[in-house]
XYZ file of C-alpha atoms in Angstrom:
766
model
C -22.973 38.974 -3.087
C -21.111 41.037 -0.418
C -23.943 40.768 2.278
C -23.504 36.910 1.514
C -19.962 36.346 2.209
C -20.350 38.610 4.626
C -23.046 36.513 6.511
C -20.389 33.001 5.852
C -17.592 34.968 7.197
C -19.577 35.330 10.090
C -20.670 32.312 10.965
C -17.490 30.984 10.117
C -16.266 33.443 12.815
C -18.286 32.744 15.233
C -18.189 29.042 14.824
C -14.505 29.426 15.163
C -14.544 31.409 18.845
C -17.381 28.805 19.850
C -15.006 26.598 20.162
C -13.123 27.765 22.848
C -16.416 28.590 24.569
C -17.803 25.987 24.516
C -14.675 24.093 26.254
C -15.371 26.902 28.729
C -19.334 25.958 28.973
C -18.323 22.392 28.976
C -20.643 21.810 25.561
C -20.076 19.917 22.494
C -19.082 22.132 20.489
C -22.165 20.499 17.785
C -24.704 21.534 20.519
C -23.317 24.871 21.417
C -23.417 25.861 17.663
C -26.884 24.492 17.550
C -27.846 26.461 20.851
C -26.057 29.796 19.057
C -28.668 28.978 15.601
C -31.530 28.497 17.574
C -31.395 31.580 19.458
C -30.132 33.698 16.436
C -32.942 32.081 13.773
C -35.564 32.777 16.977
C -34.363 36.434 16.823
C -33.911 36.674 12.836
C -37.981 35.668 12.500
C -39.150 38.420 15.135
C -36.983 41.088 13.008
C -37.839 39.618 9.872
C -39.709 35.947 9.313
C -38.527 36.811 5.239
C -34.742 36.390 5.924
C -34.844 32.677 6.948
C -36.328 31.950 3.629
C -33.404 31.875 1.233
C -31.555 29.474 4.004
C -34.537 26.777 4.334
C -34.928 27.375 0.132
C -31.176 26.524 -0.298
C -30.593 24.144 3.215
C -30.443 20.828 0.896
C -28.235 21.867 -1.683
C -26.046 23.372 0.730
C -25.667 20.208 2.907
C -25.236 18.032 -0.384
C -23.471 19.516 -2.454
C -21.511 21.809 -0.198
C -20.816 20.458 3.101
C -21.719 16.575 2.971
C -18.548 16.245 0.869
C -16.003 17.764 2.492
C -17.131 15.896 5.636
C -17.618 12.575 4.269
C -13.790 12.708 2.475
C -12.300 14.203 6.100
C -14.029 10.955 8.081
C -12.891 8.415 5.171
C -9.189 9.486 4.740
C -8.748 9.221 9.053
C -10.306 6.470 9.176
C -8.334 3.255 10.049
C -9.029 0.486 7.194
C -6.892 -2.492 8.648
C -9.514 -1.555 12.066
C -12.198 -1.152 9.804
C -11.456 -3.836 7.352
C -11.353 -6.296 11.199
C -15.009 -4.559 11.650
C -16.250 -4.370 8.141
C -18.887 -6.892 9.057
C -21.022 -5.634 12.080
C -20.317 -1.906 10.242
C -21.585 -3.224 6.776
C -24.855 -4.872 8.775
C -25.793 -2.170 11.074
C -25.670 0.205 7.648
C -27.410 -1.813 5.594
C -29.584 -4.175 7.216
C -29.670 -2.056 10.936
C -31.289 0.849 8.600
C -33.456 -0.945 6.629
C -35.192 -2.388 9.983
C -35.504 1.019 11.461
C -37.062 2.273 8.078
C -39.805 -0.405 8.188
C -39.909 -0.255 11.960
C -40.183 3.616 11.981
C -42.474 4.077 8.725
C -45.254 1.023 10.415
C -44.614 3.151 13.637
C -45.995 6.055 12.013
C -48.458 4.750 9.922
C -50.134 2.830 12.793
C -49.778 5.774 15.198
C -50.358 8.978 13.268
C -52.562 7.440 10.256
C -50.403 8.296 7.225
C -50.750 6.742 4.644
C -47.404 3.855 4.789
C -45.458 4.509 2.238
C -45.023 7.723 3.191
C -43.950 7.381 6.199
C -41.378 4.166 4.958
C -39.853 7.354 2.754
C -40.105 9.418 6.591
C -38.688 6.450 8.347
C -35.667 5.811 5.739
C -34.642 9.533 5.836
C -34.903 10.047 9.925
C -33.247 6.606 10.538
C -29.643 7.561 9.031
C -27.102 8.090 12.109
C -25.747 11.481 10.600
C -21.715 11.763 10.203
C -21.552 15.226 10.239
C -23.299 14.899 13.803
C -21.475 11.303 14.773
C -17.573 11.939 13.956
C -18.148 15.735 15.634
C -18.996 14.457 18.581
C -17.380 11.320 18.963
C -13.975 13.297 18.407
C -14.609 15.886 21.410
C -16.006 13.130 24.208
C -12.890 10.967 23.297
C -14.499 7.556 22.775
C -12.551 4.149 22.491
C -11.091 3.310 19.498
C -13.069 1.026 18.422
C -16.393 2.066 19.544
C -15.601 5.062 17.920
C -15.137 3.204 14.772
C -18.140 1.524 14.859
C -20.152 4.003 15.084
C -18.200 6.409 13.066
C -17.705 3.532 9.989
C -21.575 3.036 10.521
C -22.636 6.253 10.010
C -20.273 6.925 6.690
C -22.207 3.835 5.093
C -25.570 4.541 6.538
C -25.463 7.944 5.361
C -24.776 6.067 2.029
C -27.825 3.368 2.443
C -29.909 6.442 3.778
C -29.791 8.860 0.511
C -30.318 5.531 -1.751
C -33.070 4.074 0.261
C -35.039 7.974 0.308
C -34.773 8.351 -3.557
C -36.109 4.372 -4.135
C -39.094 5.022 -2.219
C -39.241 8.535 -3.871
C -39.909 6.857 -6.833
C -42.503 4.551 -5.405
C -44.101 7.569 -4.054
C -45.841 8.227 -8.014
C -47.055 4.533 -7.917
C -50.446 3.996 -7.181
C -49.871 0.119 -5.985
C -47.076 -1.141 -5.071
C -46.238 -4.583 -6.466
C -43.568 -7.010 -5.747
C -42.324 -5.594 -9.145
C -42.013 -2.358 -8.082
C -40.029 -3.821 -5.150
C -37.990 -5.741 -7.051
C -37.054 -2.953 -9.136
C -35.925 -0.909 -6.165
C -33.672 -3.280 -4.560
C -32.424 -3.607 -7.596
C -31.722 -0.432 -8.096
C -30.614 0.559 -4.498
C -27.980 -2.290 -5.558
C -26.988 -0.629 -8.350
C -26.565 2.990 -6.853
C -24.902 2.253 -3.863
C -22.311 -0.307 -5.434
C -22.166 2.000 -8.709
C -21.411 4.594 -5.976
C -18.618 2.392 -4.892
C -16.613 2.097 -8.174
C -16.935 5.571 -8.963
C -15.060 6.404 -6.258
C -12.534 3.997 -7.097
C -12.473 5.452 -10.913
C -12.148 8.894 -9.495
C -9.209 7.301 -7.406
C -7.069 6.055 -9.722
C -7.127 8.925 -11.888
C -6.048 11.445 -9.476
C -2.828 9.267 -7.555
C -1.159 9.681 -10.578
C -2.067 13.209 -11.119
C -1.001 14.423 -6.945
C 2.357 12.271 -7.780
C 2.849 14.122 -11.149
C 2.211 17.668 -8.989
C 5.359 17.614 -6.768
C 3.764 21.207 -5.376
C 2.295 20.259 -1.505
C -0.268 22.932 -1.935
C -1.801 22.287 -5.292
C -1.364 17.896 -4.125
C -3.676 19.291 -1.155
C -6.004 21.207 -3.789
C -6.300 18.144 -5.894
C -7.413 16.335 -2.517
C -10.426 19.316 -2.225
C -11.089 18.710 -6.083
C -11.499 14.728 -6.047
C -13.915 14.886 -3.053
C -16.285 17.170 -4.500
C -15.689 15.709 -7.905
C -16.650 12.294 -6.652
C -19.364 13.037 -5.033
C -20.982 15.632 -7.838
C -20.235 13.433 -10.425
C -21.530 10.043 -9.014
C -24.568 11.901 -7.684
C -25.945 15.009 -10.173
C -24.739 13.468 -13.210
C -24.420 10.104 -13.065
C -27.848 9.391 -10.241
C -25.620 6.866 -8.095
C -24.575 7.258 -4.495
C -21.852 10.218 -3.979
C -21.535 9.713 -0.081
C -20.204 6.137 -1.104
C -18.095 7.594 -3.700
C -16.548 10.270 -1.702
C -16.058 7.309 0.906
C -14.596 5.061 -1.961
C -12.039 7.706 -2.356
C -11.025 8.912 0.713
C -10.172 5.509 1.885
C -8.139 4.814 -1.664
C -6.778 8.505 -0.693
C -5.799 7.758 3.269
C -3.983 4.152 2.748
C -2.518 3.861 -1.254
C -2.721 7.283 -2.443
C -0.837 9.349 0.349
C 2.369 7.381 -0.572
C 2.158 10.179 -3.222
C 2.038 13.197 -1.203
C 5.166 14.884 -0.449
C 6.511 15.667 3.097
C 4.829 18.834 2.771
C 1.451 18.252 1.769
C 1.097 15.157 4.067
C 1.786 17.273 6.975
C -0.515 19.849 5.640
C -3.712 17.415 4.699
C -4.167 16.841 8.397
C -4.965 20.372 8.944
C -5.655 21.363 5.880
C -8.752 18.470 5.798
C -10.068 19.347 10.166
C -10.186 22.748 9.224
C -12.613 22.309 6.345
C -14.408 19.742 8.823
C -14.572 22.080 11.202
C -15.869 25.260 9.361
C -18.321 22.769 7.422
C -19.921 21.747 10.741
C -19.718 25.022 11.784
C -22.366 26.023 8.725
C -24.620 22.598 9.275
C -24.638 23.193 13.172
C -25.617 26.213 13.246
C -28.076 26.522 10.266
C -29.771 23.192 11.399
C -30.279 25.853 14.655
C -31.593 28.471 11.859
C -33.894 26.464 10.176
C -36.025 25.484 12.932
C -39.003 27.125 13.285
C -40.444 26.852 16.362
C -43.998 27.939 14.832
C -44.216 24.704 13.021
C -42.904 23.107 16.232
C -45.880 23.614 18.199
C -48.626 22.847 15.308
C -47.328 19.202 15.535
C -46.467 19.234 18.980
C -49.424 16.539 19.342
C -47.358 14.580 17.122
C -43.778 14.866 18.543
C -43.696 12.404 21.430
C -45.316 9.493 19.680
C -42.823 10.102 16.857
C -39.891 10.491 19.464
C -40.550 7.038 20.800
C -40.625 5.048 17.518
C -37.570 6.353 16.723
C -35.867 5.998 19.654
C -37.150 1.907 19.721
C -36.407 1.545 15.988
C -32.973 2.567 16.557
C -32.686 0.278 19.796
C -34.329 -2.723 17.853
C -31.698 -2.488 15.361
C -29.108 -2.645 17.053
C -30.508 -5.316 19.227
C -31.286 -7.365 16.331
C -27.946 -7.431 14.011
C -24.889 -7.186 17.050
C -25.913 -9.799 19.355
C -26.542 -12.346 15.803
C -23.081 -10.964 14.574
C -21.610 -11.902 17.781
C -23.284 -15.324 18.406
C -22.003 -16.365 15.121
C -18.769 -15.162 15.839
C -18.649 -13.263 12.606
C -16.644 -10.240 14.220
C -14.667 -9.742 17.238
C -17.492 -9.580 20.480
C -19.331 -6.565 20.625
C -20.252 -5.773 24.572
C -23.830 -4.914 25.652
C -21.839 -1.172 26.873
C -20.675 -0.313 23.086
C -24.153 -1.710 22.309
C -25.944 1.043 24.463
C -23.875 3.615 23.401
C -23.886 2.769 19.024
C -27.590 3.224 19.905
C -27.551 6.027 22.481
C -24.756 8.164 20.099
C -26.992 7.707 16.709
C -27.894 11.918 16.162
C -29.471 12.894 13.929
C -28.558 16.098 12.456
C -28.589 17.976 9.109
C -29.024 15.390 6.414
C -32.652 14.429 7.699
C -33.358 17.673 7.326
C -32.064 18.493 4.023
C -33.597 14.913 3.005
C -36.852 16.330 4.093
C -36.919 19.761 2.539
C -36.011 17.386 -0.645
C -39.286 16.147 -1.178
C -42.187 17.259 -3.562
C -44.291 20.231 -2.243
C -47.228 18.253 -3.575
C -46.666 16.177 -0.830
C -49.155 16.707 1.639
C -47.375 15.227 5.092
C -43.954 17.311 3.974
C -44.892 20.391 6.546
C -45.269 17.339 9.622
C -42.580 15.541 7.992
C -40.138 18.349 8.522
C -41.910 18.877 12.128
C -41.345 15.550 13.108
C -37.731 15.685 11.766
C -36.923 18.368 13.508
C -38.026 17.174 16.737
C -36.242 14.389 16.498
C -32.568 16.173 14.868
C -33.175 18.358 18.562
C -33.788 15.635 20.621
C -30.511 13.595 19.742
C -28.298 16.622 19.733
C -29.973 18.851 22.652
C -29.841 15.449 24.958
C -28.387 12.230 23.285
C -25.289 14.603 22.876
C -25.062 16.282 26.464
C -25.977 12.956 27.966
C -23.328 10.666 25.783
C -20.386 12.114 27.925
C -21.426 10.919 31.781
C -22.968 7.119 29.409
C -19.442 6.490 28.594
C -18.275 7.072 32.532
C -20.944 5.407 33.844
C -20.528 2.182 32.074
C -16.429 2.312 32.432
C -16.011 2.578 28.869
C -13.775 5.747 29.068
C -11.513 3.805 31.533
C -8.236 2.371 30.466
C -7.856 -1.082 29.766
C -5.303 -3.304 31.962
C -2.960 -2.572 28.642
C -3.566 1.339 28.405
C -2.886 1.209 32.411
C 0.320 -0.384 31.887
C 1.290 1.893 28.573
C -0.193 4.891 31.043
C 2.189 4.259 33.534
C 5.472 3.539 31.514
C 5.079 6.715 29.432
C 4.540 8.451 32.987
C 7.632 6.726 34.157
C 9.621 7.579 30.761
C 8.207 11.117 30.796
C 9.336 12.219 34.553
C 12.472 10.581 33.918
C 13.559 12.607 30.958
C 12.120 15.764 32.848
C 14.406 15.089 35.589
C 17.352 14.010 33.084
C 16.476 17.306 31.758
C 16.487 19.693 34.841
C 19.529 17.878 36.560
C 21.818 18.118 33.904
C 20.765 22.286 33.650
C 22.116 22.140 37.462
C 25.518 21.454 36.360
C 25.747 24.274 33.684
C 24.348 26.180 36.547
C 21.434 27.721 35.191
C 19.419 26.070 37.586
C 19.611 25.610 41.445
C 20.153 21.756 42.746
C 17.937 22.916 45.849
C 15.039 24.077 43.500
C 15.459 21.148 41.625
C 15.482 17.921 44.313
C 12.767 20.299 46.155
C 10.634 20.641 43.121
C 10.967 16.508 42.679
C 10.544 15.140 45.613
C 7.112 17.530 45.845
C 6.380 15.989 42.679
C 6.693 12.432 43.753
C 7.135 10.661 40.771
C 5.676 7.396 39.509
C 9.063 4.864 39.293
C 9.339 1.177 39.279
C 9.060 0.754 42.557
C 6.190 2.413 43.338
C 4.660 0.331 40.809
C 2.827 -3.017 42.905
C 3.497 -6.994 41.507
C 7.190 -6.335 40.099
C 7.609 -9.681 38.576
C 4.542 -8.821 35.971
C 5.474 -5.316 35.722
C 8.813 -6.230 34.651
C 7.009 -8.477 31.796
C 4.681 -5.755 31.140
C 8.002 -3.457 30.997
C 9.531 -5.309 28.245
C 5.875 -6.201 26.157
C 5.626 -2.379 26.587
C 9.279 -1.217 24.958
C 9.624 -3.692 22.265
C 5.764 -2.340 21.395
C 7.118 1.042 21.445
C 10.490 0.166 19.643
C 8.748 -1.556 16.760
C 6.019 1.171 16.887
C 9.382 4.489 16.787
C 10.293 1.611 14.259
C 7.810 2.284 11.630
C 7.517 6.084 12.073
C 10.875 5.812 11.315
C 9.834 4.286 7.730
C 7.109 6.848 7.880
C 9.554 10.408 7.859
C 11.998 8.188 5.537
C 9.163 8.003 3.582
C 8.204 11.322 3.498
C 11.310 12.929 3.092
C 11.652 11.104 0.041
C 14.976 9.008 0.851
C 12.605 5.600 1.003
C 10.662 4.468 -2.502
C 6.857 3.452 -1.963
C 7.391 0.026 -2.347
C 10.032 -0.092 0.488
C 8.071 1.384 2.521
C 5.205 -1.023 2.137
C 7.395 -4.019 2.436
C 8.978 -2.372 5.673
C 5.681 -1.568 7.035
C 3.938 -5.298 6.146
C 7.077 -6.249 7.876
C 6.658 -4.295 11.206
C 3.020 -4.938 11.273
C 3.505 -8.549 10.974
C 5.981 -8.628 14.473
C 3.625 -6.267 16.139
C 0.717 -8.722 15.469
C 2.901 -11.686 16.819
C 4.440 -9.547 20.175
C 0.515 -8.415 21.067
C -0.675 -11.783 20.280
C 1.748 -14.132 21.519
C 4.367 -11.723 23.428
C 7.968 -11.060 23.922
C 9.472 -14.767 24.106
C 7.056 -15.678 20.629
C 8.556 -12.991 19.046
C 11.986 -13.916 20.154
C 11.300 -17.350 17.940
C 10.140 -16.611 15.026
C 11.483 -16.432 12.514
C 10.027 -13.756 9.677
C 10.548 -13.474 5.736
C 10.732 -10.188 4.697
C 10.482 -10.596 0.816
C 10.169 -13.754 -0.425
C 12.449 -14.272 -3.529
C 11.589 -18.009 -4.546
C 7.712 -18.722 -6.139
C 6.325 -21.840 -6.705
C 5.685 -20.836 -10.467
C 9.319 -20.183 -10.693
C 10.576 -23.455 -12.638
C 8.045 -22.831 -15.525
C 8.557 -19.503 -15.630
C 12.656 -20.309 -16.398
C 11.157 -23.010 -18.597
C 8.890 -20.601 -20.869
C 11.808 -17.429 -21.021
C 14.492 -17.088 -19.362
C 15.819 -13.427 -19.906
C 12.020 -12.732 -18.368
C 12.807 -14.852 -15.538
C 16.450 -13.670 -14.702
C 14.691 -9.683 -14.801
C 11.811 -10.678 -12.112
C 14.056 -12.807 -9.590
C 16.248 -9.379 -10.207
C 13.838 -7.542 -8.748
C 12.765 -9.369 -6.675
C 16.300 -9.198 -4.809
C 16.941 -5.593 -5.391
C 13.904 -4.830 -3.254
C 14.973 -7.240 -1.222
C 18.420 -5.566 -0.807
C 16.481 -2.770 -0.619
C 14.509 -3.808 2.055
C 16.866 -4.670 4.386
C 19.790 -1.153 3.704
C 16.548 0.664 5.407
C 15.614 -1.812 8.025
C 19.366 -1.909 9.382
C 19.359 1.856 9.194
C 15.990 1.882 11.021
C 17.261 -0.920 13.434
C 20.035 1.139 14.422
C 18.195 4.699 14.523
C 15.863 3.471 17.654
C 19.202 1.154 19.127
C 21.094 4.424 19.871
C 18.110 5.908 21.351
C 16.876 3.270 23.869
C 17.363 2.827 27.207
C 16.057 -0.476 28.397
C 19.028 -2.898 27.870
C 16.267 -5.901 27.389
C 14.723 -4.337 24.099
C 18.025 -3.325 23.317
C 19.499 -7.101 23.197
C 16.694 -8.047 21.521
C 16.874 -5.335 18.646
C 20.692 -5.644 18.090
C 20.323 -9.280 18.192
C 18.030 -8.880 15.487
C 20.106 -6.700 13.313
C 22.524 -8.860 13.785
C 20.701 -11.704 11.661
C 19.233 -9.031 8.791
C 22.972 -7.520 8.812
C 24.645 -11.064 7.959
C 21.380 -11.732 5.538
C 22.610 -7.989 3.834
C 26.192 -8.526 3.300
C 26.238 -11.990 1.829
C 23.581 -10.353 -0.375
C 25.834 -7.496 -1.654
C 29.181 -9.927 -2.084
C 26.751 -12.326 -4.169
C 24.841 -9.251 -6.001
C 27.207 -5.889 -6.379
C 25.193 -4.591 -9.576
C 22.526 -4.638 -7.440
C 24.144 -3.278 -4.406
C 24.700 -0.207 -6.383
C 21.405 0.240 -7.731
C 20.038 0.316 -3.792
C 22.931 2.425 -2.521
C 23.355 4.571 -5.466
C 19.500 5.121 -5.000
C 19.647 6.222 -1.567
C 22.676 8.695 -1.893
C 20.888 10.197 -5.019
C 17.990 10.491 -2.970
C 19.712 11.642 -0.007
C 22.015 14.294 -1.899
C 18.564 15.103 -3.344
C 16.645 16.125 -0.226
C 19.906 17.728 1.051
C 19.960 19.796 -1.362
C 16.522 21.271 -1.169
C 16.795 21.597 2.306
C 20.084 23.484 1.743
C 18.516 25.880 -0.490
C 15.090 26.504 1.003
C 16.850 27.486 4.179
C 19.689 30.108 2.303
C 16.452 31.512 0.879
C 14.768 32.017 3.054
C 17.109 33.659 5.134
C 18.180 35.759 2.175
C 21.908 34.173 1.872
C 21.003 33.692 -1.941
C 18.358 35.667 -4.644
C 15.965 33.596 -6.583
C 18.726 33.670 -9.339
C 20.881 31.810 -7.574
C 18.775 29.746 -6.329
C 17.367 28.542 -10.201
C 21.500 28.274 -11.037
C 22.235 26.418 -8.555
C 18.923 23.477 -9.118
C 20.012 23.507 -12.821
C 24.035 22.711 -11.990
C 22.716 20.247 -9.234
C 20.162 18.071 -11.528
C 23.331 18.322 -14.472
C 25.529 16.358 -11.865
C 22.375 13.940 -10.588
C 21.929 13.067 -14.632
C 25.683 12.842 -14.865
C 25.850 10.013 -11.605
C 22.856 8.217 -12.659
C 24.376 7.713 -16.090
C 27.011 6.173 -14.070
C 25.637 4.376 -11.946
C 23.640 2.271 -14.478
C 26.834 1.019 -15.856
C 26.836 -0.742 -12.809
C 24.096 -1.224 -12.446
C 23.126 -3.093 -15.250
C 26.270 -4.226 -16.366
C 26.896 -5.982 -19.688
C 28.446 -9.352 -21.241
C 32.026 -7.034 -22.168
C 31.898 -5.282 -19.240
C 32.274 -8.379 -17.107
C 34.847 -9.922 -19.189
C 36.855 -6.925 -19.450
C 37.064 -6.423 -15.432
C 38.149 -9.757 -15.600
C 41.582 -10.491 -14.795
C 42.408 -13.252 -17.255
C 41.366 -10.766 -20.073
C 42.742 -7.822 -19.077
C 45.819 -7.410 -22.171
C 42.738 -8.329 -24.451
C 41.847 -5.252 -26.640
C 38.339 -3.943 -27.099
C 37.332 -5.456 -30.432
C 38.473 -8.988 -28.636
C 36.366 -8.930 -26.186
C 33.415 -7.667 -28.220
C 34.144 -10.790 -29.847
C 34.163 -12.936 -26.788
C 31.184 -11.377 -25.468
C 28.908 -12.271 -28.792
C 30.384 -15.471 -28.351
C 29.854 -16.003 -24.401
C 26.934 -18.504 -23.238
C 25.004 -17.107 -20.764
C 24.297 -19.813 -17.600
C 21.901 -19.632 -14.401
C 22.638 -21.653 -11.166
C 20.352 -22.695 -8.636
C 21.018 -23.099 -5.164
C 23.008 -26.538 -4.475
C 23.573 -26.858 -8.433
C 26.451 -28.384 -9.475
C 28.637 -27.115 -12.642
C 31.710 -29.098 -13.391
C 34.710 -27.517 -15.164
C 37.639 -28.937 -17.651
C 37.626 -31.460 -19.838
C 34.881 -31.533 -22.395
C 32.398 -29.554 -20.247
C 33.812 -26.458 -20.503
C 37.090 -25.756 -21.453
C 37.125 -21.489 -21.060
C 36.959 -19.273 -18.389
C 34.252 -18.794 -16.554
C 33.031 -15.438 -15.653
C 30.762 -14.784 -12.077
C 28.247 -12.469 -13.046
C 26.052 -12.735 -9.696
C 26.051 -15.501 -7.045
C 28.314 -17.497 -5.055
C 29.515 -20.525 -5.638
C 32.469 -22.671 -4.458
C 35.116 -24.609 -6.243
C 35.642 -28.188 -5.167
C 38.838 -29.822 -6.685
C 39.936 -33.229 -5.928
C 43.444 -34.088 -6.286
C 45.700 -36.948 -5.086
C 47.192 -35.068 -1.695
C 44.124 -32.613 -0.635
C 40.884 -31.380 -1.458
C 40.711 -27.604 -2.115
C 38.218 -25.368 -1.807
C 37.630 -21.676 -3.187
C 34.554 -19.306 -3.108
C 33.854 -17.549 -5.777
C 32.184 -14.052 -6.349
C 30.632 -11.750 -8.825
C 34.095 -10.879 -11.021
C 36.066 -13.574 -11.011
C 36.875 -15.613 -13.555
C 37.554 -19.355 -13.796
C 39.816 -20.752 -16.375
C 38.408 -24.164 -17.210
C 41.206 -25.897 -18.551
C 43.956 -25.380 -15.330
C 40.912 -25.604 -12.637
C 39.104 -28.672 -13.154
C 36.392 -29.687 -10.705
C 33.233 -28.933 -9.833
C 31.286 -25.456 -8.773
C 29.012 -26.112 -6.624
C 26.036 -22.716 -6.018
C 25.806 -21.321 -2.839
C 24.166 -18.680 -3.519
C 21.930 -18.671 -6.766
C 23.028 -16.554 -10.075
C 23.912 -15.991 -13.150
C 27.716 -17.042 -14.728
C 28.527 -16.763 -18.630
C 30.599 -18.757 -19.737
C 33.395 -17.616 -22.532
C 35.445 -19.384 -25.083
C 39.649 -19.733 -24.775
C 40.417 -16.370 -27.308
C 42.787 -17.092 -29.608
C 46.699 -16.548 -28.949
C 47.867 -13.295 -30.327
């Protein structure tokens, strides 16, 4: 046991050091590790051939159940789901249709070219056709491929890995059939769909179960640990116990955790997730690629050398045809954003194979006569793609110009560089004022570096417009980042964060597609208050209607409150006057809406602001306690006592806020001036007989006479009291807490902002 642990630790140590050595040698990390594995395997076989045998025997299980789950989860967790949704059609088409085409072509090619039986040949086609995510994801991260190209290749590799394993399993089941009929093929197809989508369903169920558990465990380290548990549980339960697609289960879990469930993480977990899963992926990649090199048997390759060139040709042609047959058709049918020829070539050339192909070929039954040959052929394909394709993918990107910045990226580059230089020089000049730096040294440095300024940029008019676009985009992205930090700190609830994130994305979409002028003209709806089914809901249940309406209003108030804070956070850090003027205009409109709603619904205002104050105090208390404890200012006993006292104060404050948030009829009547002199018992009698009434915007209510000669107490909303006399028309505005005497104040009450009133009978005298 100690020897095995030492070997694993040594392999990891070599892989970690290799990250720097591969940079120094300008080799992809994965390629460098394979070369190390090849050298180590050759040396070990020369010393003791039996040493490699246990590794080869356990290689499939190690790949499938130890290394693949974290690699799949890490890629799915970090993938941009919005971008994936936009390119879901080409990704799924390549992962399913493209892989099936490649499987058939490789199978027929091997069948006719190498005189191998058709069913085993198709089996080899399935295991060798999938672009291994272990190899592809690692390589594209190192090369720095464009975002969309990276998504297309990474998304395909994630999905077609699951497709390949399912197809491999289905074809493996057909090996025992003497004659394959259409019925067998139909059963295999049904099994394929069941295994594929069944895996997705299992991943979704585990995600739904895991999300509340993550929320329950507030410790950041424990939350990260639960994601590791989820990655392995989803894969092993689906694959080993339910015989469904473990890959698709883990993909579904990773996508869910990366978009929705990540909102359940606290700040420490969110920041730690990136580092933890980056380490997990690096460790898994290290073991995979070194193991690939170790398992390569050069003697076996030499025995099968006559079959290798034709196999490589067939696999390469099949990969090319699977791309050419799918992508141009999607472009022609306009089922996705057009994919250029240069992207198609990189998708073809970046179709690397890795440890998964070797793991699958080693899973073949020993009774299969072609297994040794398939192992040699799979090894040759894996080594060729890793040692040739991987080494040339970078030059191919440069040759095709894919690594060049787009016009928009060029503008962002110039803008960012100018802002960077300006910030650096301002800081240097400030230090000269304090005498820390010599003005002569700073000026000489400035002259020699020749900073990129607006005067040096061509086409001033175009750059001014571009500067405004980039400035607005930068401001909106900073605003979105602010909301994310507020959510991480616990100051912004998950629902509010999602509302503001969607609102920011809407504005970014208009800016990117229609420009700054369209952004200034567009009137955005943050959260719609009215729904088409509200009239029916009010007739069905008035109390339910009021409750739902108040939840919507509370949600809107909360969003407006944090939106105003976010806008001011960005405005205070702006230097561009044109961007500042736009955001200030937007802030003014938001503030008007916010203050009007605050006046109309003060009990909801208490709810929103009370929630923020409680969260803010909790955050500040937690940070002060942590700093004080780490510095030694307080002991653990004092830490616990202060925490207990703070929790008691929070409970009392929340109890008080609850009364403001949900005022009872008695509370409303007691706070109205005409009833201040009444006892609590008399107020309770009035509250029992009070009648609630909902008033919609524009609705009128007559006062006095036979309509209502008592008092009208405003619970929420804003109302205009119009009274006609012989001499003049008098207007008075009423908001929450105001009481209108229906006997002395006749006329009409018009609803300006919808709300609820209480109709209170006139109390008996005495």
